[in-house]
PDB file of C-alpha atoms in Angstrom:
ATOM      1  CA  MET S  11      23.683  22.107  13.355  1.00 55.00           C
ATOM      2  CA  ASN S  12      20.801  19.665  12.921  1.00 75.00           C
ATOM      3  CA  ILE S  13      17.097  20.504  12.985  1.00 69.00           C
ATOM      4  CA  LYS S  14      16.546  19.503  16.608  1.00 67.00           C
ATOM      5  CA  GLU S  15      19.495  21.555  17.832  1.00 68.00           C
ATOM      6  CA  GLU S  16      18.530  24.590  15.757  1.00 72.00           C
ATOM      7  CA  ILE S  17      14.924  24.598  16.985  1.00 71.00           C
ATOM      8  CA  LYS S  18      16.021  24.221  20.600  1.00 68.00           C
ATOM      9  CA  LYS S  19      18.668  26.936  20.227  1.00 69.00           C
ATOM     10  CA  ARG S  20      16.054  29.369  18.961  1.00 65.00           C
ATOM     11  CA  GLY S  21      13.726  28.527  21.844  1.00 64.00           C
ATOM     12  CA  ILE S  22      10.867  27.506  19.567  1.00 67.00           C
ATOM     13  CA  PHE S  23       8.267  25.269  21.186  1.00 63.00           C
ATOM     14  CA  LEU S  24       6.351  23.342  18.538  1.00 64.00           C
ATOM     15  CA  ARG S  25       2.581  23.449  18.745  1.00 63.00           C
ATOM     16  CA  LYS S  26       0.390  20.354  18.878  1.00 63.00           C
ATOM     17  CA  ARG S  27      -2.574  22.210  17.404  1.00 62.00           C
ATOM     18  CA  TRP S  28      -0.598  22.592  14.179  1.00 64.00           C
ATOM     19  CA  GLY S  29       0.519  18.959  14.231  1.00 66.00           C
ATOM     20  CA  GLN S  30       4.182  19.919  13.889  1.00 77.00           C
ATOM     21  CA  ASN S  31       6.443  16.885  13.494  1.00 86.00           C
ATOM     22  CA  PHE S  32       9.383  17.741  11.244  1.00 86.00           C
ATOM     23  CA  PHE S  33      11.036  15.129   9.018  1.00 94.00           C
ATOM     24  CA  ILE S  34      14.653  14.676  10.122  1.00 91.00           C
ATOM     25  CA  GLY S  35      15.494  11.575   8.087  1.00 94.00           C
ATOM     26  CA  ASP S  36      17.590  11.505   4.917  1.00 95.00           C
ATOM     27  CA  PRO S  37      15.760  13.812   2.460  1.00 95.00           C
ATOM     28  CA  ASP S  38      17.606  12.503  -0.598  1.00 96.00           C
ATOM     29  CA  LYS S  39      16.616   8.885   0.095  1.00 96.00           C
ATOM     30  CA  LEU S  40      13.015  10.016   0.467  1.00 97.00           C
ATOM     31  CA  LEU S  41      13.000  12.106  -2.713  1.00 97.00           C
ATOM     32  CA  ASP S  42      14.685   9.344  -4.719  1.00 97.00           C
ATOM     33  CA  LEU S  43      11.375   7.464  -4.389  1.00 98.00           C
ATOM     34  CA  ILE S  44       9.432  10.102  -6.328  1.00 97.00           C
ATOM     35  CA  SER S  45       9.335  11.578  -9.804  1.00 96.00           C
ATOM     36  CA  ILE S  46       9.831  15.339  -9.849  1.00 97.00           C
ATOM     37  CA  THR S  47      11.664  16.892 -12.798  1.00 97.00           C
ATOM     38  CA  ASP S  48      12.918  20.299 -13.874  1.00 97.00           C
ATOM     39  CA  ARG S  49       9.630  20.781 -15.763  1.00 98.00           C
ATOM     40  CA  ASP S  50       7.439  20.462 -12.660  1.00 98.00           C
ATOM     41  CA  PHE S  51       5.776  23.210 -10.630  1.00 98.00           C
ATOM     42  CA  VAL S  52       5.399  22.041  -7.030  1.00 99.00           C
ATOM     43  CA  ILE S  53       3.014  23.051  -4.246  1.00 98.00           C
ATOM     44  CA  GLU S  54       4.409  22.121  -0.819  1.00 99.00           C
ATOM     45  CA  VAL S  55       2.340  22.296   2.354  1.00 98.00           C
ATOM     46  CA  GLY S  56       4.441  22.624   5.483  1.00 95.00           C
ATOM     47  CA  THR S  57       7.809  24.229   4.772  1.00 96.00           C
ATOM     48  CA  GLY S  58       8.960  23.359   8.276  1.00 91.00           C
ATOM     49  CA  THR S  59      12.601  24.367   8.482  1.00 91.00           C
ATOM     50  CA  GLY S  60      13.054  24.267   4.706  1.00 94.00           C
ATOM     51  CA  ASN S  61      15.292  21.187   4.611  1.00 92.00           C
ATOM     52  CA  LEU S  62      13.003  19.237   2.261  1.00 96.00           C
ATOM     53  CA  THR S  63      11.991  22.384   0.383  1.00 98.00           C
ATOM     54  CA  GLU S  64      15.602  23.091  -0.539  1.00 98.00           C
ATOM     55  CA  LYS S  65      16.091  19.542  -1.854  1.00 98.00           C
ATOM     56  CA  ILE S  66      12.863  19.616  -3.886  1.00 98.00           C
ATOM     57  CA  ALA S  67      13.857  22.983  -5.389  1.00 98.00           C
ATOM     58  CA  LYS S  68      16.975  21.364  -6.851  1.00 98.00           C
ATOM     59  CA  ARG S  69      14.785  18.902  -8.749  1.00 98.00           C
ATOM     60  CA  CYS S  70      11.834  21.028  -9.932  1.00 98.00           C
ATOM     61  CA  LYS S  71      11.220  24.140 -12.035  1.00 98.00           C
ATOM     62  CA  PHE S  72       9.572  26.142  -9.250  1.00 98.00           C
ATOM     63  CA  ILE S  73       8.105  25.478  -5.806  1.00 98.00           C
ATOM     64  CA  VAL S  74       5.557  27.442  -3.792  1.00 98.00           C
ATOM     65  CA  SER S  75       5.725  26.354  -0.157  1.00 98.00           C
ATOM     66  CA  TYR S  76       3.166  27.134   2.565  1.00 98.00           C
ATOM     67  CA  GLU S  77       4.087  27.501   6.235  1.00 96.00           C
ATOM     68  CA  ILE S  78       1.615  28.519   8.921  1.00 93.00           C
ATOM     69  CA  ASP S  79       4.226  29.123  11.661  1.00 92.00           C
ATOM     70  CA  LYS S  80       5.842  32.521  11.146  1.00 92.00           C
ATOM     71  CA  ARG S  81       8.279  31.842  14.003  1.00 91.00           C
ATOM     72  CA  LEU S  82      10.173  29.589  11.561  1.00 92.00           C
ATOM     73  CA  LYS S  83      10.723  32.399   9.057  1.00 93.00           C
ATOM     74  CA  GLU S  84      14.340  33.125  10.021  1.00 92.00           C
ATOM     75  CA  MET S  85      15.309  29.442   9.915  1.00 91.00           C
ATOM     76  CA  ILE S  86      13.590  28.951   6.566  1.00 95.00           C
ATOM     77  CA  TYR S  87      15.245  31.963   4.943  1.00 95.00           C
ATOM     78  CA  LYS S  88      18.615  30.811   6.249  1.00 93.00           C
ATOM     79  CA  ASN S  89      18.190  27.283   4.875  1.00 93.00           C
ATOM     80  CA  LEU S  90      16.882  28.562   1.524  1.00 97.00           C
ATOM     81  CA  GLU S  91      19.492  31.280   1.107  1.00 96.00           C
ATOM     82  CA  GLY S  92      20.558  31.481  -2.526  1.00 96.00           C
ATOM     83  CA  VAL S  93      17.719  29.262  -3.772  1.00 98.00           C
ATOM     84  CA  GLN S  94      16.034  31.243  -6.541  1.00 97.00           C
ATOM     85  CA  ASN S  95      13.128  28.996  -7.573  1.00 98.00           C
ATOM     86  CA  VAL S  96      11.232  29.044  -4.252  1.00 98.00           C
ATOM     87  CA  GLU S  97       8.416  31.210  -2.935  1.00 98.00           C
ATOM     88  CA  VAL S  98       7.438  30.719   0.713  1.00 98.00           C
ATOM     89  CA  ARG S  99       3.977  31.874   1.748  1.00 98.00           C
ATOM     90  CA  PHE S 100       3.519  32.242   5.487  1.00 97.00           C
ATOM     91  CA  MET S 101      -0.166  31.411   5.681  1.00 96.00           C
ATOM     92  CA  ASP S 102      -2.618  28.586   6.222  1.00 96.00           C
ATOM     93  CA  PHE S 103      -2.858  26.555   3.015  1.00 97.00           C
ATOM     94  CA  LEU S 104      -6.503  25.807   3.823  1.00 97.00           C
ATOM     95  CA  LYS S 105      -7.247  29.526   3.441  1.00 97.00           C
ATOM     96  CA  GLU S 106      -5.520  29.896   0.073  1.00 97.00           C
ATOM     97  CA  GLU S 107      -7.969  30.652  -2.738  1.00 94.00           C
ATOM     98  CA  LYS S 108      -5.808  31.321  -5.780  1.00 90.00           C
ATOM     99  CA  PHE S 109      -3.613  28.778  -7.531  1.00 92.00           C
ATOM    100  CA  PRO S 110      -1.799  28.805 -10.885  1.00 89.00           C
ATOM    101  CA  ASP S 111      -3.796  27.407 -13.799  1.00 90.00           C
ATOM    102  CA  TYR S 112      -1.065  25.035 -15.013  1.00 94.00           C
ATOM    103  CA  ASP S 113      -0.449  21.473 -13.828  1.00 98.00           C
ATOM    104  CA  LEU S 114       0.912  21.202 -10.291  1.00 98.00           C
ATOM    105  CA  VAL S 115       2.621  18.507  -8.238  1.00 99.00           C
ATOM    106  CA  PHE S 116       1.688  18.365  -4.555  1.00 99.00           C
ATOM    107  CA  PHE S 117       4.152  17.510  -1.774  1.00 99.00           C
ATOM    108  CA  SER S 118       3.649  17.483   1.984  1.00 98.00           C
ATOM    109  CA  ASN S 119       4.682  16.029   5.285  1.00 96.00           C
ATOM    110  CA  LEU S 120       1.049  16.393   6.296  1.00 95.00           C
ATOM    111  CA  PRO S 121       0.334  17.887   9.720  1.00 86.00           C
ATOM    112  CA  TYR S 122      -1.235  15.325  12.044  1.00 80.00           C
ATOM    113  CA  SER S 123      -3.929  17.804  13.017  1.00 80.00           C
ATOM    114  CA  SER S 124      -5.218  18.722   9.544  1.00 91.00           C
ATOM    115  CA  GLY S 125      -3.966  16.101   7.086  1.00 93.00           C
ATOM    116  CA  THR S 126      -7.365  14.923   5.863  1.00 95.00           C
ATOM    117  CA  GLU S 127      -8.672  18.485   5.493  1.00 97.00           C
ATOM    118  CA  ILE S 128      -5.659  19.365   3.350  1.00 98.00           C
ATOM    119  CA  LEU S 129      -6.199  16.326   1.108  1.00 98.00           C
ATOM    120  CA  LYS S 130      -9.885  17.175   0.745  1.00 98.00           C
ATOM    121  CA  LYS S 131      -8.885  20.666  -0.397  1.00 98.00           C
ATOM    122  CA  VAL S 132      -6.409  19.186  -2.885  1.00 99.00           C
ATOM    123  CA  VAL S 133      -9.287  17.142  -4.360  1.00 99.00           C
ATOM    124  CA  ARG S 134     -10.949  20.432  -5.324  1.00 98.00           C
ATOM    125  CA  ILE S 135      -7.855  21.837  -7.083  1.00 98.00           C
ATOM    126  CA  ASN S 136      -8.099  20.055 -10.425  1.00 98.00           C
ATOM    127  CA  ASN S 137      -4.730  21.135 -11.782  1.00 97.00           C
ATOM    128  CA  ILE S 138      -2.994  19.284  -8.948  1.00 98.00           C
ATOM    129  CA  THR S 139      -2.677  16.170 -11.077  1.00 98.00           C
ATOM    130  CA  ARG S 140      -0.393  14.109  -8.844  1.00 98.00           C
ATOM    131  CA  GLY S 141       1.488  14.328  -5.595  1.00 99.00           C
ATOM    132  CA  TYR S 142       3.324  12.820  -2.664  1.00 99.00           C
ATOM    133  CA  PHE S 143       2.691  13.009   1.045  1.00 99.00           C
ATOM    134  CA  MET S 144       3.668  11.561   4.410  1.00 98.00           C
ATOM    135  CA  ILE S 145       0.882  10.859   6.869  1.00 97.00           C
ATOM    136  CA  GLN S 146       0.465   8.914  10.115  1.00 95.00           C
ATOM    137  CA  LYS S 147       0.224   5.202   9.322  1.00 96.00           C
ATOM    138  CA  GLU S 148      -3.251   4.613  10.778  1.00 95.00           C
ATOM    139  CA  LEU S 149      -4.773   7.373   8.666  1.00 96.00           C
ATOM    140  CA  GLY S 150      -2.863   6.134   5.641  1.00 97.00           C
ATOM    141  CA  GLU S 151      -4.456   2.717   6.103  1.00 97.00           C
ATOM    142  CA  ARG S 152      -7.891   4.349   6.018  1.00 97.00           C
ATOM    143  CA  ILE S 153      -7.056   6.352   2.910  1.00 97.00           C
ATOM    144  CA  GLU S 154      -5.982   3.327   0.857  1.00 97.00           C
ATOM    145  CA  SER S 155      -8.448   0.855   2.400  1.00 98.00           C
ATOM    146  CA  CYS S 156     -10.796  -1.291   0.322  1.00 97.00           C
ATOM    147  CA  PRO S 157     -14.327  -2.694   0.778  1.00 96.00           C
ATOM    148  CA  SER S 158     -14.997  -5.106   3.657  1.00 94.00           C
ATOM    149  CA  LYS S 159     -12.000  -3.914   5.698  1.00 96.00           C
ATOM    150  CA  LYS S 160     -12.548  -2.354   9.110  1.00 94.00           C
ATOM    151  CA  THR S 161     -10.544   0.673   8.000  1.00 96.00           C
ATOM    152  CA  TYR S 162     -12.817   1.316   4.986  1.00 97.00           C
ATOM    153  CA  SER S 163     -14.631   4.573   5.680  1.00 96.00           C
ATOM    154  CA  ALA S 164     -16.159   7.699   4.192  1.00 97.00           C
ATOM    155  CA  ILE S 165     -12.719   9.275   3.757  1.00 98.00           C
ATOM    156  CA  SER S 166     -11.507   6.147   1.907  1.00 98.00           C
ATOM    157  CA  VAL S 167     -14.337   6.434  -0.607  1.00 98.00           C
ATOM    158  CA  PHE S 168     -14.163  10.217  -0.934  1.00 99.00           C
ATOM    159  CA  LEU S 169     -10.441  10.389  -1.686  1.00 99.00           C
ATOM    160  CA  GLN S 170     -10.329   7.262  -3.873  1.00 99.00           C
ATOM    161  CA  THR S 171     -13.125   8.676  -6.010  1.00 99.00           C
ATOM    162  CA  PHE S 172     -10.698  11.329  -7.232  1.00 99.00           C
ATOM    163  CA  PHE S 173      -7.233   9.829  -6.703  1.00 99.00           C
ATOM    164  CA  SER S 174      -5.434   6.528  -7.074  1.00 99.00           C
ATOM    165  CA  PHE S 175      -2.978   5.888  -4.239  1.00 98.00           C
ATOM    166  CA  ARG S 176       0.264   3.925  -4.070  1.00 98.00           C
ATOM    167  CA  LYS S 177       2.207   3.327  -0.888  1.00 98.00           C
ATOM    168  CA  LEU S 178       5.878   4.104  -1.407  1.00 98.00           C
ATOM    169  CA  LYS S 179       7.334   3.406   2.019  1.00 97.00           C
ATOM    170  CA  ASP S 180       6.596   3.070   5.714  1.00 98.00           C
ATOM    171  CA  ILE S 181       8.630   5.553   7.759  1.00 98.00           C
ATOM    172  CA  SER S 182       9.471   4.945  11.413  1.00 98.00           C
ATOM    173  CA  LYS S 183       8.530   7.608  13.934  1.00 96.00           C
ATOM    174  CA  GLU S 184      12.217   8.143  14.810  1.00 96.00           C
ATOM    175  CA  ASN S 185      12.544  10.048  11.518  1.00 96.00           C
ATOM    176  CA  PHE S 186      10.478  12.922  12.923  1.00 93.00           C
ATOM    177  CA  PHE S 187      10.965  15.614  15.554  1.00 87.00           C
ATOM    178  CA  PRO S 188       9.355  15.721  18.000  1.00 87.00           C
ATOM    179  CA  VAL S 189       9.009  11.937  17.888  1.00 90.00           C
ATOM    180  CA  PRO S 190       5.281  11.205  17.365  1.00 89.00           C
ATOM    181  CA  GLN S 191       3.447   8.291  18.937  1.00 90.00           C
ATOM    182  CA  VAL S 192       2.924   6.479  15.635  1.00 93.00           C
ATOM    183  CA  ASN S 193       4.843   5.636  12.461  1.00 97.00           C
ATOM    184  CA  SER S 194       4.088   7.276   9.110  1.00 97.00           C
ATOM    185  CA  THR S 195       3.585   6.171   5.517  1.00 98.00           C
ATOM    186  CA  PHE S 196       4.792   7.879   2.342  1.00 99.00           C
ATOM    187  CA  PHE S 197       2.238   7.867  -0.512  1.00 99.00           C
ATOM    188  CA  GLU S 198       2.010   8.794  -4.164  1.00 99.00           C
ATOM    189  CA  PHE S 199      -1.344   9.804  -5.664  1.00 99.00           C
ATOM    190  CA  ARG S 200      -2.564  10.499  -9.189  1.00 99.00           C
ATOM    191  CA  ARG S 201      -5.766  12.218 -10.190  1.00 99.00           C
ATOM    192  CA  ILE S 202      -8.333   9.998 -11.884  1.00 99.00           C
ATOM    193  CA  ARG S 203     -11.368  12.284 -11.766  1.00 98.00           C
ATOM    194  CA  ASP S 204     -11.896  16.055 -11.686  1.00 98.00           C
ATOM    195  CA  TRP S 205     -13.940  17.913  -9.118  1.00 98.00           C
ATOM    196  CA  ASP S 206     -16.963  19.940 -10.210  1.00 96.00           C
ATOM    197  CA  ASP S 207     -20.201  21.243  -8.718  1.00 95.00           C
ATOM    198  CA  LYS S 208     -22.012  17.929  -9.055  1.00 95.00           C
ATOM    199  CA  TRP S 209     -19.849  16.585  -6.201  1.00 97.00           C
ATOM    200  CA  SER S 210     -20.784  19.380  -3.800  1.00 95.00           C
ATOM    201  CA  ARG S 211     -22.830  17.082  -1.529  1.00 94.00           C
ATOM    202  CA  TYR S 212     -20.731  13.957  -1.966  1.00 96.00           C
ATOM    203  CA  GLU S 213     -18.897  14.232   1.350  1.00 96.00           C
ATOM    204  CA  VAL S 214     -22.149  14.822   3.265  1.00 93.00           C
ATOM    205  CA  PHE S 215     -23.711  11.861   1.473  1.00 92.00           C
ATOM    206  CA  LEU S 216     -20.824   9.524   2.395  1.00 94.00           C
ATOM    207  CA  LYS S 217     -20.769  10.601   6.033  1.00 94.00           C
ATOM    208  CA  ARG S 218     -24.502   9.964   6.244  1.00 89.00           C
ATOM    209  CA  VAL S 219     -24.175   6.472   4.772  1.00 90.00           C
ATOM    210  CA  PHE S 220     -21.157   5.446   6.865  1.00 92.00           C
ATOM    211  CA  SER S 221     -22.794   6.657  10.064  1.00 90.00           C
ATOM    212  CA  LYS S 222     -24.726   3.378   9.773  1.00 84.00           C
ATOM    213  CA  ARG S 223     -21.926   1.258   8.320  1.00 80.00           C
ATOM    214  CA  ARG S 224     -23.121  -2.020   9.886  1.00 80.00           C
ATOM    215  CA  LYS S 225     -26.713  -1.647   8.711  1.00 86.00           C
ATOM    216  CA  LYS S 226     -27.849  -2.998   5.355  1.00 86.00           C
ATOM    217  CA  ILE S 227     -28.121  -0.333   2.685  1.00 82.00           C
ATOM    218  CA  LYS S 228     -31.852  -0.888   2.425  1.00 78.00           C
ATOM    219  CA  THR S 229     -31.929   0.599   5.943  1.00 78.00           C
ATOM    220  CA  SER S 230     -29.103   3.141   5.823  1.00 75.00           C
ATOM    221  CA  ILE S 231     -29.775   4.579   2.369  1.00 76.00           C
ATOM    222  CA  PHE S 232     -33.491   3.964   1.895  1.00 64.00           C
ATOM    223  CA  SER S 233     -34.295   6.953   4.111  1.00 64.00           C
ATOM    224  CA  PHE S 234     -33.231   9.347   1.362  1.00 65.00           C
ATOM    225  CA  ILE S 235     -33.207   7.180  -1.775  1.00 68.00           C
ATOM    226  CA  LYS S 236     -36.409   5.226  -2.276  1.00 65.00           C
ATOM    227  CA  LYS S 237     -35.183   2.957  -5.028  1.00 65.00           C
ATOM    228  CA  LEU S 238     -31.772   1.548  -5.942  1.00 70.00           C
ATOM    229  CA  PRO S 239     -32.074  -0.499  -9.121  1.00 66.00           C
ATOM    230  CA  GLU S 240     -29.341  -3.063  -9.816  1.00 72.00           C
ATOM    231  CA  PHE S 241     -28.044  -3.047  -6.233  1.00 77.00           C
ATOM    232  CA  ASN S 242     -28.066  -5.819  -3.664  1.00 81.00           C
ATOM    233  CA  MET S 243     -29.981  -4.136  -0.856  1.00 79.00           C
ATOM    234  CA  ASP S 244     -28.644  -6.619   1.699  1.00 84.00           C
ATOM    235  CA  LEU S 245     -25.102  -5.271   1.390  1.00 87.00           C
ATOM    236  CA  ARG S 246     -23.684  -2.946   4.040  1.00 91.00           C
ATOM    237  CA  PRO S 247     -21.973   0.411   3.412  1.00 91.00           C
ATOM    238  CA  GLU S 248     -18.600  -1.165   4.195  1.00 93.00           C
ATOM    239  CA  ASN S 249     -19.099  -3.677   1.336  1.00 93.00           C
ATOM    240  CA  LEU S 250     -19.751  -1.254  -1.536  1.00 93.00           C
ATOM    241  CA  SER S 251     -17.036  -0.392  -4.055  1.00 96.00           C
ATOM    242  CA  ILE S 252     -16.018   3.115  -5.103  1.00 98.00           C
ATOM    243  CA  GLU S 253     -17.824   2.759  -8.434  1.00 96.00           C
ATOM    244  CA  GLU S 254     -20.981   1.582  -6.673  1.00 93.00           C
ATOM    245  CA  TYR S 255     -20.877   4.642  -4.429  1.00 94.00           C
ATOM    246  CA  ILE S 256     -20.528   6.875  -7.459  1.00 96.00           C
ATOM    247  CA  LYS S 257     -23.582   5.269  -9.078  1.00 91.00           C
ATOM    248  CA  ILE S 258     -25.621   5.563  -5.879  1.00 90.00           C
ATOM    249  CA  TYR S 259     -24.573   9.191  -5.478  1.00 92.00           C
ATOM    250  CA  GLU S 260     -25.781   9.918  -9.006  1.00 90.00           C
ATOM    251  CA  ILE S 261     -29.190   8.533  -8.015  1.00 85.00           C
ATOM    252  CA  PHE S 262     -29.045  10.489  -4.767  1.00 84.00           C
ATOM    253  CA  SER S 263     -28.228  13.713  -6.638  1.00 86.00           C
ATOM    254  CA  GLN S 264     -31.380  13.322  -8.683  1.00 81.00           C
ATOM    255  CA  SER S 265     -33.497  12.529  -5.646  1.00 72.00           C
ATOM    256  CA  LYS S 266     -35.688  15.205  -4.071  1.00 50.00           C
ATOM    257  CA  ASN S 267     -35.212  13.727  -0.617  1.00 48.00           C
ATOM    258  CA  LYS S 268     -31.642  14.831   0.286  1.00 53.00           C
ATOM    259  CA  PRO S 269     -29.974  14.765   3.731  1.00 50.00           C
ATOM    260  CA  ASN S 270     -29.268  18.014   5.484  1.00 50.00           C
ATOM    261  CA  SER S 271     -25.678  19.180   5.480  1.00 44.00           C
TER     262      SER S 271
END
């Protein structure tokens, strides 16, 4: 029995507010694109029916998988029967506060409703050193975007400050159930910078700057940073590189005139 048939048989109606679109493509072809070994501890967000979880478990040392929908519990336990190196936590990953202190690999078919929030949480978990995720194509384009592109945004800068991204594959929407309106992209990321307290206002700072993305930085940033040495003040927020944003944020952090959160 396939995933669609099993969900329908059990009378489970998937919820849009949780962004539930299960991967029903070939899991082995997908996982052959990534590097997970029997030494790796994996954090998975979105167990779904457990079909990908079971395949990942065969490749890794141990996997902790998070699933918010407790109605799927019976299906998950059935599909993971006999698999010893899996722990499923039926809770919202965004509410999890405790993680192991050893290096972790992240994996997720990210929910459409909370994908960016999950990635922003992952940024703050420093021992997640690399990972893989599927996300709707339009959001993926924003995540990996570069300066001067229309898709370059605050989330592009925020995530690329901490991770490098590599697109592994575009995935057609027919590989998901229910079929979403858009295609998805499969990404790999690797950590390039740790999170600490000095970044606590970084997201607020970026949102403030990009709220005036078409204005020159002498207009959009001058309101809370009076002087930006070594910067071309005629550039716009959409033209600045990641490293330039980091330098400006360092100046901002030392400034007494900070934006409200």
